[in-house]
Amino acid sequence: MDEAIMRVDRTSSERRLSTLVRHLGAGLSSPSCSPSHTSISTEQFENSKNAKISLSPMAAFGSVFANVVQAPEDPILGVTVAYNKDPSPLKVNLGVGAYRTEEGKPLVLNVVKKAEQSLINDPSRFKEYLPITGLAEFNKLSAKLIFGADSPAIQENRVATVQCLSGTGSLRVGGEFLAKHYHERSIYIPVPTWGNHPKVFMMAGLKPMSYRYYDPSTRGLDFQGLVEDLSAAPEGSIVLLHACAHNPTGVDPTPEQWEQIRQLLRSRSLLPFFDSAYQGFASGSLDKDAYSVRLFVADGGELLMAQSYAKNMGLYGERVGALSIVCKSADVAGKVESQLKLVIRPMYSNPPLHGASIVATILRSPELYHEWTVELKAMADRIISMRQELFNALQAKGTPGDWSHIIKQIGMFTFTGLNKGQVAFMTREYHIYMTSDGHIYLNNATFYNSLVIFLQEDQHGWFE
Amino acid sequence: MAFRAMISSRSIQQSKWVPSAGVARQMSSWFGHVEPAAKDPILGVTEAFLADPSPDKVNVGVGAYRDDNGKPVVLECVREAERRIAGNLIMEYLPMGGSSHMIEESLKLAYGEDSDFIKDKRIAAVQALSGTGACRLFADFQKRFLPDSQIYIPVPTWANHHNIWRDARVPQNTFRYYHPETKGLDFSSLMEDIKNSPNGSFFLLHACAHNPTGVDPSEEQWREISHLFKSKNHFPFFDMAYQGFASGNPERDAKAIRIFLDDGHLIGCAQSFAKNMGLYGQRAGCLSILCDNEMEAVAVKSQLQQIGRPMYSNPPVHGALIVSTILGDPELKKLWLQEVKGMADRIIGMRTALRENLEKLGSPLSWEHITNQIGMFCYSGMSPEQVDRLTNEYHIYMTRNGRISMAGVTTGNVGYLANAIHEVTK
């Protein structure tokens, strides 16, 4: 992954000072501005106090950050920036994974609206600081959601759960904890993966490595490559696993394959780190989408689990998520939780209250919970039906190529198989925005016509 | 490896050496060696307070405002803003840099409505996770772009400042600030330490209502500090967590910053809305860095976003909407200004009451500092042992450095508090 950090030359004190001199002009021959690092004498200090330095408020010092270079746009979020700038009325944004209705509008779930109303109408609610680990009730309910209410790990108090800022925050806090307390720094990440994963783990102090995952020739899972690469990973390495609806390919292992992956990881003492951003969104069933995670928990082993409510509750901007660490014993879980606090405190002290309160309100109420599962299934079903629609449209037009992967894959994304050049063409000619690796978010049926025509006509012979 | 051979021969089911499905081979925890972390000195106090069953207990630990009944407060302007927002219901991701409306309003508050820096677009600013998040973004940015720099931190300071710059891997030094004998500012030592530091050092300054001492430089002293900073070419980084909360007037509380701006410094500033808008748990804040020109501001902002992206992608929307709704509406802003003054005035009143009570009890010690100091906190001068006695014998909770959160003092408990302090200090 290209490193977006542009290191700059260090600004020397000489350069800063010459900038200063340029700006100040005449008034500045006082010895107190010499570049030496010795301290100035009281006399010099007194002199400098009295020196008439005539400045306009703007003219004093050059910035110490004058050489900072502009960073490139984030490869994913930058798509939306470009989309927003486009004046074309035809434009479509298939970049960021945010659900859209049939009308192309963002959706706030009814159950979320209800939860918010009840929070606002409760005069006893305060906005005080949450504990460092977040809203306790939210943490318990989140653990139950992903691990199952009857999970032995929960019954035995072996799970340390902390509220974090959505999936990103959970991954970052988990990564920093591992960098501090775990004996291995390597984290194995599937190829491809969500664009932000490598950066998150690198900033956390881990060393991203990769394992094969996606097979472009079958547009499915490269199971053999996965097994080979993880078999070669040093014992104890961390392995990042997408719990379901792999982002960006939509390709998931089958249950049988998950069992083999589990055995492989456990036999080599590799530490699983799950990223669950789509529970309930993939198949429409919360339990089914948690299958892989629960399989691992059932064998009594340890793992990390990053949960996000951005998509499945539509709480994107509220930044709601949770990091759970399943440990061998309750004692260890207690100590682990205490150390997680030390990671969080110097980052942002304690997590934001609003989104977690909404989630807790929904998860604790049987009626609201049920209502949520219904809305969630509707969203998942719509995406599944759009996959079918796209596939049918391609079949009907006799589009060259095998498009069955579109209905075999699962979740919000599909890999069109378009390359950078083709993506750029789609954007230029059709105002269809997507990330340059060609994965699209299946949220908007109106683009299908354009996409199908484009693929149909294959003007550039790209599919031959 | 046997496993690979197994797969390629498609004889997965025939393997004999793979452990049975029910049992993980790993027998002991990978985290068994993890030590239990020490409790956070500040937030741990509230935990202990909550666990205490005594009816007399008093919490003057964490800096969260209480009304005269000892109850937390949600400002009216905040309630109204929330009512307006609830209809809105957009929860989409904010841009990486956060809400531009909130940033705009935050900058006006810190730098002045008519600031030329704002007009000339010379401020790189991003929404941050309250004051902590703003400081952390700056510390990470400082590390990345000036890797040889270090930060000078006042003694004492909010304990988490040290954690933040440590986790950002920026080397720290300290400068003298508080004078234990006078319980005021040790100005000459402060100036000496500024003078003796290498040119171009980074300094953390509390813009107003210093935490934990409540001791602020006077306006004249700020001018001298600014002047000395100029000659040393130091970088001033202001942590402003109490704008409006100190004197009751946000413009007045930003005076130090305005002095530095007038002198031509290009400062950095962390703003928090936790206390002055009572938005504690919403984590609403802003980090700004003044630049030479608009182009540089764009570049710096883009790099700040690159630091936020692998930390939390984009900041939370709810608190930002509340801030921008309040500050962007003249009526709501007026209401907020009244409410913030109300909070500050109550605290000033409690300072007077506490001091008078102690003097009336015939304490031989001087308690002038209680009313000389400003903002939420009073640095009482008590020792950790005396604080422990307060907690164990009187169920009064505060941090062991003797810092009293005046926001937790009420007309109902000020007498009890004064009496207890007198007992352990006489």
GROMACS .gro file of N, CA and C in nm, chain B residues 61-196:
model
  408
  525GLY      N    1  -1.350   1.590   4.289
  525GLY     CA    2  -1.243   1.531   4.209
  525GLY      C    3  -1.244   1.578   4.065
  526VAL      N    4  -1.323   1.511   3.984
  526VAL     CA    5  -1.315   1.540   3.841
  526VAL      C    6  -1.376   1.674   3.807
  527GLY      N    7  -1.318   1.737   3.705
  527GLY     CA    8  -1.364   1.869   3.665
  527GLY      C    9  -1.489   1.865   3.581
  528ALA      N   10  -1.601   1.838   3.643
  528ALA     CA   11  -1.729   1.845   3.571
  528ALA      C   12  -1.820   1.933   3.655
  529TYR      N   13  -1.884   2.028   3.590
  529TYR     CA   14  -1.963   2.127   3.662
  529TYR      C   15  -2.083   2.066   3.732
  530ARG      N   16  -2.112   2.119   3.853
  530ARG     CA   17  -2.233   2.082   3.924
  530ARG      C   18  -2.308   2.208   3.961
  531ASP      N   19  -2.439   2.200   3.968
  531ASP     CA   20  -2.514   2.317   4.014
  531ASP      C   21  -2.509   2.323   4.167
  532ASP      N   22  -2.583   2.419   4.223
  532ASP     CA   23  -2.572   2.437   4.367
  532ASP      C   24  -2.635   2.323   4.445
  533ASN      N   25  -2.706   2.235   4.375
  533ASN     CA   26  -2.758   2.115   4.441
  533ASN      C   27  -2.666   1.996   4.420
  534GLY      N   28  -2.552   2.023   4.364
  534GLY     CA   29  -2.458   1.914   4.340
  534GLY      C   30  -2.496   1.827   4.222
  535LYS      N   31  -2.587   1.879   4.138
  535LYS     CA   32  -2.634   1.797   4.025
  535LYS      C   33  -2.565   1.839   3.895
  536PRO      N   34  -2.539   1.741   3.809
  536PRO     CA   35  -2.486   1.778   3.677
  536PRO      C   36  -2.589   1.861   3.601
  537VAL      N   37  -2.539   1.938   3.508
  537VAL     CA   38  -2.626   2.034   3.439
  537VAL      C   39  -2.619   2.013   3.289
  538VAL      N   40  -2.735   2.013   3.225
  538VAL     CA   41  -2.736   2.024   3.079
  538VAL      C   42  -2.785   2.165   3.049
  539LEU      N   43  -2.703   2.242   2.981
  539LEU     CA   44  -2.739   2.381   2.953
  539LEU      C   45  -2.865   2.387   2.869
  540GLU      N   46  -2.944   2.490   2.893
  540GLU     CA   47  -3.067   2.509   2.816
  540GLU      C   48  -3.038   2.523   2.667
  541CYS      N   49  -2.931   2.596   2.636
  541CYS     CA   50  -2.897   2.616   2.494
  541CYS      C   51  -2.864   2.483   2.429
  542VAL      N   52  -2.809   2.390   2.507
  542VAL     CA   53  -2.777   2.258   2.453
  542VAL      C   54  -2.905   2.178   2.431
  543ARG      N   55  -2.995   2.184   2.527
  543ARG     CA   56  -3.122   2.112   2.511
  543ARG      C   57  -3.196   2.161   2.387
  544GLU      N   58  -3.197   2.293   2.371
  544GLU     CA   59  -3.267   2.349   2.256
  544GLU      C   60  -3.199   2.307   2.126
  545ALA      N   61  -3.067   2.312   2.126
  545ALA     CA   62  -2.994   2.271   2.006
  545ALA      C   63  -3.025   2.126   1.972
  546GLU      N   64  -3.032   2.041   2.074
  546GLU     CA   65  -3.061   1.899   2.050
  546GLU      C   66  -3.201   1.880   1.995
  547ARG      N   67  -3.295   1.959   2.044
  547ARG     CA   68  -3.431   1.948   1.991
  547ARG      C   69  -3.431   1.981   1.843
  548ARG      N   70  -3.355   2.084   1.807
  548ARG     CA   71  -3.353   2.124   1.666
  548ARG      C   72  -3.283   2.019   1.580
  549ILE      N   73  -3.179   1.961   1.634
  549ILE     CA   74  -3.102   1.863   1.557
  549ILE      C   75  -3.181   1.735   1.536
  550ALA      N   76  -3.260   1.697   1.633
  550ALA     CA   77  -3.328   1.568   1.628
  550ALA      C   78  -3.410   1.554   1.503
  551GLY      N   79  -3.469   1.663   1.456
  551GLY     CA   80  -3.547   1.656   1.333
  551GLY      C   81  -3.457   1.630   1.213
  552ASN      N   82  -3.335   1.674   1.223
  552ASN     CA   83  -3.240   1.668   1.113
  552ASN      C   84  -3.203   1.527   1.071
  553LEU      N   85  -3.157   1.454   1.170
  553LEU     CA   86  -3.131   1.311   1.154
  553LEU      C   87  -3.042   1.273   1.036
  554ILE      N   88  -2.932   1.345   1.023
  554ILE     CA   89  -2.836   1.296   0.925
  554ILE      C   90  -2.719   1.241   1.004
  555MET      N   91  -2.688   1.116   0.988
  555MET     CA   92  -2.580   1.057   1.065
  555MET      C   93  -2.467   1.010   0.976
  556GLU      N   94  -2.463   1.061   0.854
  556GLU     CA   95  -2.359   1.019   0.762
  556GLU      C   96  -2.222   1.059   0.816
  557TYR      N   97  -2.121   0.998   0.759
  557TYR     CA   98  -1.985   1.032   0.797
  557TYR      C   99  -1.960   1.181   0.774
  558LEU      N  100  -1.897   1.243   0.872
  558LEU     CA  101  -1.843   1.376   0.847
  558LEU      C  102  -1.720   1.361   0.759
  559PRO      N  103  -1.677   1.469   0.693
  559PRO     CA  104  -1.548   1.461   0.625
  559PRO      C  105  -1.440   1.431   0.729
  560MET      N  106  -1.323   1.385   0.684
  560MET     CA  107  -1.215   1.348   0.777
  560MET      C  108  -1.181   1.460   0.872
  561GLY      N  109  -1.185   1.585   0.823
  561GLY     CA  110  -1.149   1.697   0.907
  561GLY      C  111  -1.262   1.741   0.999
  562GLY      N  112  -1.379   1.677   0.986
  562GLY     CA  113  -1.490   1.713   1.074
  562GLY      C  114  -1.585   1.813   1.011
  563SER      N  115  -1.672   1.868   1.096
  563SER     CA  116  -1.776   1.959   1.050
  563SER      C  117  -1.717   2.098   1.023
  564SER      N  118  -1.729   2.144   0.898
  564SER     CA  119  -1.669   2.273   0.866
  564SER      C  120  -1.742   2.387   0.937
  565HIS      N  121  -1.871   2.370   0.958
  565HIS     CA  122  -1.947   2.473   1.028
  565HIS      C  123  -1.899   2.485   1.172
  566MET      N  124  -1.880   2.370   1.235
  566MET     CA  125  -1.833   2.373   1.374
  566MET      C  126  -1.693   2.434   1.383
  567ILE      N  127  -1.608   2.398   1.287
  567ILE     CA  128  -1.472   2.451   1.288
  567ILE      C  129  -1.473   2.602   1.275
  568GLU      N  130  -1.555   2.650   1.180
  568GLU     CA  131  -1.567   2.795   1.157
  568GLU      C  132  -1.603   2.867   1.286
  569GLU      N  133  -1.705   2.815   1.354
  569GLU     CA  134  -1.751   2.881   1.476
  569GLU      C  135  -1.647   2.872   1.587
  570SER      N  136  -1.580   2.759   1.595
  570SER     CA  137  -1.477   2.742   1.699
  570SER      C  138  -1.365   2.844   1.679
  571LEU      N  139  -1.326   2.863   1.553
  571LEU     CA  140  -1.216   2.956   1.526
  571LEU      C  141  -1.256   3.099   1.562
  572LYS      N  142  -1.381   3.134   1.531
  572LYS     CA  143  -1.427   3.270   1.566
  572LYS      C  144  -1.420   3.292   1.716
  573LEU      N  145  -1.455   3.188   1.789
  573LEU     CA  146  -1.455   3.198   1.934
  573LEU      C  147  -1.314   3.217   1.987
  574ALA      N  148  -1.220   3.141   1.933
  574ALA     CA  149  -1.083   3.146   1.985
  574ALA      C  150  -1.007   3.269   1.937
  575TYR      N  151  -1.024   3.301   1.809
  575TYR     CA  152  -0.939   3.403   1.748
  575TYR      C  153  -1.009   3.537   1.732
  576GLY      N  154  -1.139   3.542   1.759
  576GLY     CA  155  -1.212   3.667   1.741
  576GLY      C  156  -1.289   3.666   1.611
  577GLU      N  157  -1.410   3.722   1.616
  577GLU     CA  158  -1.498   3.721   1.498
  577GLU      C  159  -1.431   3.786   1.378
  578ASP      N  160  -1.349   3.890   1.405
  578ASP     CA  161  -1.292   3.967   1.294
  578ASP      C  162  -1.148   3.932   1.267
  579SER      N  163  -1.106   3.817   1.310
  579SER     CA  164  -0.965   3.782   1.297
  579SER      C  165  -0.921   3.781   1.151
  580ASP      N  166  -0.809   3.847   1.125
  580ASP     CA  167  -0.754   3.847   0.989
  580ASP      C  168  -0.707   3.708   0.950
  581PHE      N  169  -0.666   3.631   1.048
  581PHE     CA  170  -0.621   3.495   1.017
  581PHE      C  171  -0.735   3.415   0.955
  582ILE      N  172  -0.855   3.438   1.009
  582ILE     CA  173  -0.971   3.367   0.955
  582ILE      C  174  -1.002   3.421   0.816
  583LYS      N  175  -1.002   3.553   0.803
  583LYS     CA  176  -1.034   3.613   0.672
  583LYS      C  177  -0.936   3.566   0.566
  584ASP      N  178  -0.810   3.560   0.602
  584ASP     CA  179  -0.707   3.523   0.506
  584ASP      C  180  -0.690   3.372   0.493
  585LYS      N  181  -0.774   3.297   0.562
  585LYS     CA  182  -0.774   3.149   0.554
  585LYS      C  183  -0.637   3.091   0.589
  586ARG      N  184  -0.577   3.148   0.691
  586ARG     CA  185  -0.442   3.103   0.727
  586ARG      C  186  -0.442   3.005   0.842
  587ILE      N  187  -0.561   2.954   0.877
  587ILE     CA  188  -0.567   2.862   0.991
  587ILE      C  189  -0.599   2.722   0.942
  588ALA      N  190  -0.509   2.628   0.972
  588ALA     CA  191  -0.536   2.487   0.946
  588ALA      C  192  -0.611   2.435   1.067
  589ALA      N  193  -0.735   2.389   1.047
  589ALA     CA  194  -0.815   2.348   1.163
  589ALA      C  195  -0.895   2.224   1.132
  590VAL      N  196  -0.901   2.135   1.230
  590VAL     CA  197  -0.982   2.015   1.217
  590VAL      C  198  -1.062   1.995   1.346
  591GLN      N  199  -1.178   1.932   1.332
  591GLN     CA  200  -1.255   1.894   1.449
  591GLN      C  201  -1.179   1.782   1.520
  592ALA      N  202  -1.180   1.785   1.652
  592ALA     CA  203  -1.104   1.685   1.728
  592ALA      C  204  -1.189   1.630   1.841
  593LEU      N  205  -1.141   1.519   1.899
  593LEU     CA  206  -1.214   1.455   2.008
  593LEU      C  207  -1.188   1.530   2.137
  594SER      N  208  -1.253   1.642   2.153
  594SER     CA  209  -1.240   1.729   2.268
  594SER      C  210  -1.095   1.774   2.284
  595GLY      N  211  -1.060   1.819   2.401
  595GLY     CA  212  -0.926   1.872   2.421
  595GLY      C  213  -0.819   1.766   2.410
  596THR      N  214  -0.847   1.648   2.468
  596THR     CA  215  -0.751   1.538   2.460
  596THR      C  216  -0.716   1.506   2.316
  597GLY      N  217  -0.819   1.489   2.236
  597GLY     CA  218  -0.798   1.453   2.095
  597GLY      C  219  -0.722   1.560   2.019
  598ALA      N  220  -0.752   1.687   2.050
  598ALA     CA  221  -0.683   1.797   1.982
  598ALA      C  222  -0.534   1.795   2.018
  599CYS      N  223  -0.504   1.777   2.146
  599CYS     CA  224  -0.364   1.771   2.189
  599CYS      C  225  -0.293   1.653   2.124
  600ARG      N  226  -0.362   1.538   2.119
  600ARG     CA  227  -0.299   1.419   2.063
  600ARG      C  228  -0.271   1.434   1.914
  601LEU      N  229  -0.366   1.492   1.840
  601LEU     CA  230  -0.343   1.517   1.697
  601LEU      C  231  -0.221   1.607   1.679
  602PHE      N  232  -0.213   1.712   1.762
  602PHE     CA  233  -0.100   1.803   1.750
  602PHE      C  234   0.031   1.731   1.783
  603ALA      N  235   0.029   1.653   1.890
  603ALA     CA  236   0.152   1.584   1.930
  603ALA      C  237   0.199   1.488   1.820
  604ASP      N  238   0.105   1.414   1.761
  604ASP     CA  239   0.140   1.322   1.652
  604ASP      C  240   0.191   1.399   1.532
  605PHE      N  241   0.129   1.514   1.502
  605PHE     CA  242   0.169   1.598   1.390
  605PHE      C  243   0.309   1.654   1.414
  606GLN      N  244   0.332   1.700   1.535
  606GLN     CA  245   0.463   1.754   1.572
  606GLN      C  246   0.569   1.645   1.553
  607LYS      N  247   0.538   1.524   1.596
  607LYS     CA  248   0.634   1.414   1.584
  607LYS      C  249   0.666   1.384   1.439
  608ARG      N  250   0.563   1.387   1.357
  608ARG     CA  251   0.581   1.348   1.218
  608ARG      C  252   0.659   1.452   1.140
  609PHE      N  253   0.631   1.581   1.165
  609PHE     CA  254   0.690   1.684   1.079
  609PHE      C  255   0.807   1.758   1.142
  610LEU      N  256   0.823   1.747   1.271
  610LEU     CA  257   0.940   1.804   1.336
  610LEU      C  258   0.991   1.700   1.435
  611PRO      N  259   1.043   1.589   1.381
  611PRO     CA  260   1.074   1.473   1.465
  611PRO      C  261   1.181   1.499   1.570
  612ASP      N  262   1.259   1.605   1.551
  612ASP     CA  263   1.362   1.633   1.650
  612ASP      C  264   1.313   1.727   1.760
  613SER      N  265   1.190   1.772   1.749
  613SER     CA  266   1.143   1.870   1.847
  613SER      C  267   1.101   1.802   1.976
  614GLN      N  268   1.092   1.881   2.081
  614GLN     CA  269   1.043   1.830   2.208
  614GLN      C  270   0.941   1.927   2.263
  615ILE      N  271   0.870   1.886   2.365
  615ILE     CA  272   0.766   1.970   2.422
  615ILE      C  273   0.802   2.005   2.566
  616TYR      N  274   0.782   2.133   2.601
  616TYR     CA  275   0.801   2.178   2.738
  616TYR      C  276   0.663   2.190   2.803
  617ILE      N  277   0.650   2.124   2.916
  617ILE     CA  278   0.519   2.112   2.982
  617ILE      C  279   0.531   2.176   3.121
  618PRO      N  280   0.431   2.257   3.162
  618PRO     CA  281   0.443   2.324   3.291
  618PRO      C  282   0.431   2.228   3.409
  619VAL      N  283   0.492   2.269   3.521
  619VAL     CA  284   0.479   2.190   3.643
  619VAL      C  285   0.400   2.267   3.745
  620PRO      N  286   0.284   2.217   3.790
  620PRO     CA  287   0.223   2.093   3.743
  620PRO      C  288   0.135   2.117   3.622
  621THR      N  289   0.078   2.010   3.571
  621THR     CA  290  -0.019   2.023   3.462
  621THR      C  291  -0.120   1.910   3.474
  622TRP      N  292  -0.221   1.912   3.390
  622TRP     CA  293  -0.316   1.801   3.381
  622TRP      C  294  -0.236   1.675   3.352
  623ALA      N  295  -0.256   1.572   3.431
  623ALA     CA  296  -0.170   1.454   3.424
  623ALA      C  297  -0.167   1.391   3.285
  624ASN      N  298  -0.279   1.398   3.215
  624ASN     CA  299  -0.288   1.331   3.086
  624ASN      C  300  -0.201   1.397   2.979
  625HIS      N  301  -0.159   1.523   3.001
  625HIS     CA  302  -0.070   1.587   2.903
  625HIS      C  303   0.056   1.503   2.883
  626HIS      N  304   0.111   1.456   2.994
  626HIS     CA  305   0.233   1.375   2.985
  626HIS      C  306   0.207   1.248   2.907
  627ASN      N  307   0.091   1.183   2.930
  627ASN     CA  308   0.058   1.059   2.859
  627ASN      C  309   0.047   1.084   2.710
  628ILE      N  310  -0.016   1.196   2.674
  628ILE     CA  311  -0.041   1.225   2.533
  628ILE      C  312   0.090   1.239   2.456
  629TRP      N  313   0.180   1.325   2.505
  629TRP     CA  314   0.304   1.346   2.429
  629TRP      C  315   0.396   1.224   2.437
  630ARG      N  316   0.383   1.147   2.546
  630ARG     CA  317   0.460   1.024   2.555
  630ARG      C  318   0.414   0.924   2.451
  631ASP      N  319   0.282   0.903   2.441
  631ASP     CA  320   0.232   0.807   2.342
  631ASP      C  321   0.260   0.854   2.200
  632ALA      N  322   0.275   0.986   2.181
  632ALA     CA  323   0.311   1.039   2.049
  632ALA      C  324   0.461   1.031   2.026
  633ARG      N  325   0.533   0.984   2.132
  633ARG     CA  326   0.679   0.968   2.124
  633ARG      C  327   0.751   1.100   2.102
  634VAL      N  328   0.699   1.207   2.159
  634VAL     CA  329   0.769   1.335   2.157
  634VAL      C  330   0.839   1.351   2.292
  635PRO      N  331   0.971   1.371   2.292
  635PRO     CA  332   1.042   1.387   2.420
  635PRO      C  333   0.989   1.508   2.497
  636GLN      N  334   0.981   1.492   2.631
  636GLN     CA  335   0.922   1.598   2.713
  636GLN      C  336   1.025   1.659   2.805
  637ASN      N  337   1.008   1.786   2.829
  637ASN     CA  338   1.079   1.855   2.937
  637ASN      C  339   0.975   1.930   3.017
  638THR      N  340   1.017   1.984   3.129
  638THR     CA  341   0.921   2.063   3.205
  638THR      C  342   0.973   2.204   3.224
  639PHE      N  343   0.883   2.295   3.252
  639PHE     CA  344   0.925   2.429   3.296
  639PHE      C  345   0.850   2.463   3.423
  640ARG      N  346   0.917   2.539   3.508
  640ARG     CA  347   0.858   2.574   3.637
  640ARG      C  348   0.742   2.668   3.616
  641TYR      N  349   0.641   2.651   3.699
  641TYR     CA  350   0.519   2.730   3.682
  641TYR      C  351   0.460   2.772   3.817
  642TYR      N  352   0.431   2.672   3.899
  642TYR     CA  353   0.361   2.698   4.024
  642TYR      C  354   0.460   2.717   4.138
  643HIS      N  355   0.430   2.815   4.220
  643HIS     CA  356   0.514   2.844   4.335
  643HIS      C  357   0.445   2.792   4.460
  644PRO      N  358   0.494   2.682   4.520
  644PRO     CA  359   0.421   2.622   4.633
  644PRO      C  360   0.409   2.716   4.754
  645GLU      N  361   0.511   2.802   4.772
  645GLU     CA  362   0.502   2.891   4.890
  645GLU      C  363   0.394   2.995   4.876
  646THR      N  364   0.392   3.062   4.762
  646THR     CA  365   0.292   3.166   4.743
  646THR      C  366   0.160   3.110   4.694
  647LYS      N  367   0.164   2.984   4.649
  647LYS     CA  368   0.047   2.924   4.584
  647LYS      C  369   0.003   3.010   4.466
  648GLY      N  370   0.101   3.071   4.403
  648GLY     CA  371   0.076   3.153   4.285
  648GLY      C  372   0.176   3.118   4.178
  649LEU      N  373   0.196   3.212   4.085
  649LEU     CA  374   0.285   3.186   3.971
  649LEU      C  375   0.430   3.213   4.010
  650ASP      N  376   0.517   3.121   3.973
  650ASP     CA  377   0.661   3.139   3.995
  650ASP      C  378   0.718   3.204   3.869
  651PHE      N  379   0.687   3.333   3.853
  651PHE     CA  380   0.712   3.400   3.726
  651PHE      C  381   0.861   3.405   3.690
  652SER      N  382   0.944   3.434   3.787
  652SER     CA  383   1.086   3.449   3.750
  652SER      C  384   1.145   3.315   3.708
  653SER      N  385   1.105   3.207   3.776
  653SER     CA  386   1.156   3.076   3.734
  653SER      C  387   1.103   3.038   3.598
  654LEU      N  388   0.976   3.072   3.575
  654LEU     CA  389   0.915   3.043   3.446
  654LEU      C  390   0.994   3.111   3.334
  655MET      N  391   1.023   3.239   3.354
  655MET     CA  392   1.095   3.315   3.251
  655MET      C  393   1.235   3.258   3.232
  656GLU      N  394   1.296   3.219   3.343
  656GLU     CA  395   1.431   3.163   3.335
  656GLU      C  396   1.431   3.035   3.252
  657ASP      N  397   1.331   2.949   3.278
  657ASP     CA  398   1.326   2.822   3.206
  657ASP      C  399   1.298   2.844   3.057
  658ILE      N  400   1.216   2.944   3.028
  658ILE     CA  401   1.190   2.975   2.887
  658ILE      C  402   1.319   3.021   2.820
  659LYS      N  403   1.390   3.106   2.891
  659LYS     CA  404   1.517   3.160   2.839
  659LYS      C  405   1.619   3.051   2.815
  660ASN      N  406   1.625   2.957   2.910
  660ASN     CA  407   1.730   2.856   2.906
  660ASN      C  408   1.702   2.743   2.809
   0.00000   0.00000   0.00000
